JSON list of C-alpha atoms in Angstrom, two decimals:
[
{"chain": "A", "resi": 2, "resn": "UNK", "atom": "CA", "xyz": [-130.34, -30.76, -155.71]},
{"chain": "A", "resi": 3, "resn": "UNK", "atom": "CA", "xyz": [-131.75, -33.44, -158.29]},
{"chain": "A", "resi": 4, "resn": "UNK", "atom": "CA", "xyz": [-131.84, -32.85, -161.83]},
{"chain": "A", "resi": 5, "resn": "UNK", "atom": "CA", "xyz": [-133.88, -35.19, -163.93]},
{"chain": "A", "resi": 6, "resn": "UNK", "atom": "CA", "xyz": [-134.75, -35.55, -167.69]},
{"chain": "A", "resi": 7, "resn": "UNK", "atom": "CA", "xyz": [-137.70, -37.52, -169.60]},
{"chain": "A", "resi": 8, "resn": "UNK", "atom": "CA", "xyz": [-137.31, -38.84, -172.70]},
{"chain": "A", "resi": 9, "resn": "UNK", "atom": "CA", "xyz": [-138.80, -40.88, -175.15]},
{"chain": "A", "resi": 10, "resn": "UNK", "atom": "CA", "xyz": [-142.60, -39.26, -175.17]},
{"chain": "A", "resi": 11, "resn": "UNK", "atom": "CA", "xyz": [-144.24, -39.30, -179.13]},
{"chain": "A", "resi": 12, "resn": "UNK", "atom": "CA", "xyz": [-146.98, -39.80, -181.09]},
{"chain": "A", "resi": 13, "resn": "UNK", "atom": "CA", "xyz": [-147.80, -43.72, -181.69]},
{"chain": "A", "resi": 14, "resn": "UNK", "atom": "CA", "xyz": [-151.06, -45.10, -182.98]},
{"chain": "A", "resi": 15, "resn": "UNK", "atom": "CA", "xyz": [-153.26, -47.28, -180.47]},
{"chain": "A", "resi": 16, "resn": "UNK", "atom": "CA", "xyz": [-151.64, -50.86, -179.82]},
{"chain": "A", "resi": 17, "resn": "UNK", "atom": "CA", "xyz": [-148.27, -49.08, -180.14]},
{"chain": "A", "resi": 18, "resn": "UNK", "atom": "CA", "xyz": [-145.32, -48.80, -177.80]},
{"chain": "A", "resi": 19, "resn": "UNK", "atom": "CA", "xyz": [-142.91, -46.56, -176.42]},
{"chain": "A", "resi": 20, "resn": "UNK", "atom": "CA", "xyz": [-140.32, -46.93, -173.88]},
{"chain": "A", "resi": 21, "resn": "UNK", "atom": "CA", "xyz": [-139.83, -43.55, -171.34]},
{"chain": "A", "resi": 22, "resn": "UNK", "atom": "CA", "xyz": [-135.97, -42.79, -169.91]},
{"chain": "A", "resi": 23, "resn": "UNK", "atom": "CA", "xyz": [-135.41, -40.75, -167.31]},
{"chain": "A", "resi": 24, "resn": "UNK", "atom": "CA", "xyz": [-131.87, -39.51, -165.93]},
{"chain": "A", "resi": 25, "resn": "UNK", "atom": "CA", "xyz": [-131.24, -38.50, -162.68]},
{"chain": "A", "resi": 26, "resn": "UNK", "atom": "CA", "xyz": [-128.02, -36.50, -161.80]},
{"chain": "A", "resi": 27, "resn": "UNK", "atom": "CA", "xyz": [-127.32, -34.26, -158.62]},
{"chain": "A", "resi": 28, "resn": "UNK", "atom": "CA", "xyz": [-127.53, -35.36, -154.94]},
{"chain": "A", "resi": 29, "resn": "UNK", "atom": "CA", "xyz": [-128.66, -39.39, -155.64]},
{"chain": "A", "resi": 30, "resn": "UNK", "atom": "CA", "xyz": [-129.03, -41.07, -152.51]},
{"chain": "A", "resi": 31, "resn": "UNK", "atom": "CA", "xyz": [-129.40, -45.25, -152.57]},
{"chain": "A", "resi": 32, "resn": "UNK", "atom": "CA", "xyz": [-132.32, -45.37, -150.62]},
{"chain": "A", "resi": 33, "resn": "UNK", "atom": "CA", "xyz": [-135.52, -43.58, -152.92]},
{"chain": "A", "resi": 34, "resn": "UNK", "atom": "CA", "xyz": [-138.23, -44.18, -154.63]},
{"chain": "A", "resi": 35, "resn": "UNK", "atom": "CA", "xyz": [-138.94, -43.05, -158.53]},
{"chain": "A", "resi": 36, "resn": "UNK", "atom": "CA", "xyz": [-142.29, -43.25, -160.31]},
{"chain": "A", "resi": 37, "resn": "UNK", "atom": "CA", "xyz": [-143.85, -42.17, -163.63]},
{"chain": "A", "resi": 38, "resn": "UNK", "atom": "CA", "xyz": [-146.95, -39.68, -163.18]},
{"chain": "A", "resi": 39, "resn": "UNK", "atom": "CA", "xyz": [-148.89, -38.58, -165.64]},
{"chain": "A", "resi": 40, "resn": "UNK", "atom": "CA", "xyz": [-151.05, -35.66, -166.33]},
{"chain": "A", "resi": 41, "resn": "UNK", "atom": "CA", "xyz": [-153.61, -35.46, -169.14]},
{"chain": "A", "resi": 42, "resn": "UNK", "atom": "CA", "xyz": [-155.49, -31.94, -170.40]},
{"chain": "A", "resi": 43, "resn": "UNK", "atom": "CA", "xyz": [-158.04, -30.96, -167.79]},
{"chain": "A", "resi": 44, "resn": "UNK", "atom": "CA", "xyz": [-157.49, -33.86, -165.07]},
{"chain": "A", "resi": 45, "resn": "UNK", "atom": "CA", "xyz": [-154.85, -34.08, -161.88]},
{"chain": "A", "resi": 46, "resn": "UNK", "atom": "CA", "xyz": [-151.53, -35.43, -162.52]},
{"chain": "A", "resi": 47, "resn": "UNK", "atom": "CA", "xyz": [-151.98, -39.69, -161.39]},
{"chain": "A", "resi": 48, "resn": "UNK", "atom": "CA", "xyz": [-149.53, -42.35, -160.41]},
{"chain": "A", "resi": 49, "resn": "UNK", "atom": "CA", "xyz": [-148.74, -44.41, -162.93]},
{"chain": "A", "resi": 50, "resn": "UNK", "atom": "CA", "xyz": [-146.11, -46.59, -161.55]},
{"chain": "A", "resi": 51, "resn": "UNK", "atom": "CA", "xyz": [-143.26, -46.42, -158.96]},
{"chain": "A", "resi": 52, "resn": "UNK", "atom": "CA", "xyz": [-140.09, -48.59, -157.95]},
{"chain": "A", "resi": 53, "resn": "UNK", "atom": "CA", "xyz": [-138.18, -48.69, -154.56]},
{"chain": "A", "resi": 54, "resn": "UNK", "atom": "CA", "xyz": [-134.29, -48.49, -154.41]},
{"chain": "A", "resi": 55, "resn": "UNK", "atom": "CA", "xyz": [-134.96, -51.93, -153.10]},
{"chain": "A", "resi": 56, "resn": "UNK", "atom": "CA", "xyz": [-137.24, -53.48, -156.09]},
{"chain": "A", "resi": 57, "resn": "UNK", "atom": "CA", "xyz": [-140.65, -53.10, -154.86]},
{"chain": "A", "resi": 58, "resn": "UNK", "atom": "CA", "xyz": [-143.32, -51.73, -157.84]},
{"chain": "A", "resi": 59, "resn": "UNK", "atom": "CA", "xyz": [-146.39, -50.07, -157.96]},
{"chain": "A", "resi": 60, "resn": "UNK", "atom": "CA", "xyz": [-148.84, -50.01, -160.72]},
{"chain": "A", "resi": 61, "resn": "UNK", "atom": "CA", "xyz": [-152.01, -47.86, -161.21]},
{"chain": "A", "resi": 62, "resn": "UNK", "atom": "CA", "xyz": [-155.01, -50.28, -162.04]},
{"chain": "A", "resi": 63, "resn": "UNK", "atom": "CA", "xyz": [-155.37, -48.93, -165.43]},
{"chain": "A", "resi": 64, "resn": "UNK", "atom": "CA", "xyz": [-151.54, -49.71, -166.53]},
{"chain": "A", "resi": 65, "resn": "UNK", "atom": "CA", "xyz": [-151.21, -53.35, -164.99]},
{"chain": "A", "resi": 66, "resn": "UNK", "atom": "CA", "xyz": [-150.13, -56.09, -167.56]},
{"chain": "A", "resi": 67, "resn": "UNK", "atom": "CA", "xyz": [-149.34, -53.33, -169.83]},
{"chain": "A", "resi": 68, "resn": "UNK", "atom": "CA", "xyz": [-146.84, -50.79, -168.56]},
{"chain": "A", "resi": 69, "resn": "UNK", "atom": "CA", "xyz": [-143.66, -52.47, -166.48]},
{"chain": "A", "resi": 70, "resn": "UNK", "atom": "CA", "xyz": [-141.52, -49.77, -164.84]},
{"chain": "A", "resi": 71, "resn": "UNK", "atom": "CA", "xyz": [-137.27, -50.34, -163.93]},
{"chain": "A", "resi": 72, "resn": "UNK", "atom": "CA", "xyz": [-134.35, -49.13, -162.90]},
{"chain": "A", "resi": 73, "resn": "UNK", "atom": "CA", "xyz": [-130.92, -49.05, -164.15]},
{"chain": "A", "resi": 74, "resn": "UNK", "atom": "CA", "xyz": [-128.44, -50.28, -162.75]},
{"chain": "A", "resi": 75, "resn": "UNK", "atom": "CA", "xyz": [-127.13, -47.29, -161.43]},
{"chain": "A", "resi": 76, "resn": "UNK", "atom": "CA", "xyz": [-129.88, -46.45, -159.67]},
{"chain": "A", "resi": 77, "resn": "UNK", "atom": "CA", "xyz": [-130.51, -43.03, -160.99]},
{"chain": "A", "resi": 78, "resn": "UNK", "atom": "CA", "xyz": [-132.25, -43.91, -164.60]},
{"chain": "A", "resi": 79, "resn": "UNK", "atom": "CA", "xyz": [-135.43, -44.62, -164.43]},
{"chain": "A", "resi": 80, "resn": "UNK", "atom": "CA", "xyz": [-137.09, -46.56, -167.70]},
{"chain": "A", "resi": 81, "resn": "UNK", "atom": "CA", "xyz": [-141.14, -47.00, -168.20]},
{"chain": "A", "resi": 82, "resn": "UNK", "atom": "CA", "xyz": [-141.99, -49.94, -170.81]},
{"chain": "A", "resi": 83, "resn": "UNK", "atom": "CA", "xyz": [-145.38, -49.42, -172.43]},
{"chain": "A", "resi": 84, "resn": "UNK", "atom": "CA", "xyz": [-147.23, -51.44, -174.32]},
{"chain": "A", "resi": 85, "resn": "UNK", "atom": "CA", "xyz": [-150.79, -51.61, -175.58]},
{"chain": "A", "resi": 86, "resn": "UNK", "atom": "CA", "xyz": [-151.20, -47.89, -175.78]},
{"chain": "A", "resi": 87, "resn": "UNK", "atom": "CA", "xyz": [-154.83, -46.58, -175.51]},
{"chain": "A", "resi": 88, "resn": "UNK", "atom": "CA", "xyz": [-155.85, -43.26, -176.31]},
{"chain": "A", "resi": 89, "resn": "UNK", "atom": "CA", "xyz": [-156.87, -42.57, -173.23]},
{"chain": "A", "resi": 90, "resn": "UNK", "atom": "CA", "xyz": [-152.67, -43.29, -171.67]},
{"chain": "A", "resi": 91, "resn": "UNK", "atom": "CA", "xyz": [-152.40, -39.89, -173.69]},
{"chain": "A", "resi": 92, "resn": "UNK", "atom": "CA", "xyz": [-150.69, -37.34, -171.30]},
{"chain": "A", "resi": 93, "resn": "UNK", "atom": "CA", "xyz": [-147.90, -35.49, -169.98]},
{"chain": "A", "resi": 94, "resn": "UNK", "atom": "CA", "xyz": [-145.37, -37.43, -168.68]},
{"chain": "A", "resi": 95, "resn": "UNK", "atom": "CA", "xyz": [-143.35, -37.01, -165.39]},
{"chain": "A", "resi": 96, "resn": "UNK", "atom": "CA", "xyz": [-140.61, -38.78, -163.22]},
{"chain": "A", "resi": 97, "resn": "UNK", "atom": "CA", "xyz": [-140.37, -37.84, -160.55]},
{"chain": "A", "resi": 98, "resn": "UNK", "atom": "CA", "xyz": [-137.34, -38.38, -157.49]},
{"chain": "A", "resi": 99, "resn": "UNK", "atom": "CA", "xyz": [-138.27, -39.27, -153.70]},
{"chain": "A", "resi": 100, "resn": "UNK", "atom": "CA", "xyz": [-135.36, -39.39, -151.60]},
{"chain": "A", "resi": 101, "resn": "UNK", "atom": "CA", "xyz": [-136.15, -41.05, -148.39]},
{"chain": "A", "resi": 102, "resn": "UNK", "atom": "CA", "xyz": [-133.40, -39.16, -146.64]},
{"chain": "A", "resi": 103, "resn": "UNK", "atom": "CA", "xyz": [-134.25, -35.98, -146.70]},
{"chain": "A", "resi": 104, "resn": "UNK", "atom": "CA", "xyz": [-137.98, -36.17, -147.66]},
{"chain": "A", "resi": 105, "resn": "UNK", "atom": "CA", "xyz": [-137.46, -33.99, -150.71]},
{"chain": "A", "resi": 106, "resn": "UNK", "atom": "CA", "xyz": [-139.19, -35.00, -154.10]},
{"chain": "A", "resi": 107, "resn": "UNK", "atom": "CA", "xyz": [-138.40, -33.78, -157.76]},
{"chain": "A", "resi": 108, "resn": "UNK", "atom": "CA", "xyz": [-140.09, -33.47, -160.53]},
{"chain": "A", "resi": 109, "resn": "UNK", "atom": "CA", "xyz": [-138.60, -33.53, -164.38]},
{"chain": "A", "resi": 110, "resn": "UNK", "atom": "CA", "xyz": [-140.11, -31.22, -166.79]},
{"chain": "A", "resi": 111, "resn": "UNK", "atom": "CA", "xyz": [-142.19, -34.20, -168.70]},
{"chain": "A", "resi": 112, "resn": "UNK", "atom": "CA", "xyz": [-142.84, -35.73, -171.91]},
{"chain": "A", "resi": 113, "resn": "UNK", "atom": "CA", "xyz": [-145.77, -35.57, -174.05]},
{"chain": "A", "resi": 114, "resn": "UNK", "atom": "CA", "xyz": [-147.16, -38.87, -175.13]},
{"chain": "A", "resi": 115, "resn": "UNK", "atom": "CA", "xyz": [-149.83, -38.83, -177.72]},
{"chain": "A", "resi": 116, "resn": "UNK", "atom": "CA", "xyz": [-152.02, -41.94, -178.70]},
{"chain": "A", "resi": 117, "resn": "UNK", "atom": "CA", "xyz": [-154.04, -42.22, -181.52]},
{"chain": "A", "resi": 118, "resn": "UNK", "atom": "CA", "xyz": [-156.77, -43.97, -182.77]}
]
């Protein structure tokens, strides 16, 4: 089993920035994939960006140039830089664990981001 924890959500005013951790502990395996999702009031929870265990990223359309999403070292922390907040990147949080392996995916428990304008 996979345990992971978001941090880092707040309010900021438009133009802002905030940087997202997340920490993975449990079963890790070396070959996965992480991403940030994101789920506002009322809509489905959206991609917003996702890394490979072998560097490869993903970017939603509405987050390129702005958002940049990495891994620690380790493998198992997962950090999403954003930048240029709009109010409409407003939303629940989520990282979320893909383990190649065994085809099993995890979800954290989120963190609220609130933009302002």
């Amino acid at each position: 089993q996979v345990q992971l924890v978001e941090s880092g959500g707040g309010l900021v005013q438009a133009g802002g920035s905030l940087r997202l951790s997340c920490a993975a502990s449990g079963s890790i395996f070396n070959i996965n994939v992480m991403g940030w999702y994101r789920q506002a009031p009322g809509k489905q929870r959206e991609l917003v960006a996702s890394v490979t265990s072998g560097g490869s990223r993903n970017y939603a359309d509405s987050v390129k140039g702005r958002f940049t999403i990495s891994m620690g070292n380790t493998k198992n922390t997962l950090f999403l830089q954003m930048n240029s907040l709009k109010p409409e990147d407003t939303a629940v949080y989520y990282c979320k664990y893909s383990s190649t392996l065994t085809v099993m995916a995890y979800w954290g428990k989120g963190t609220l981001v609130t933009v302002s304008s």
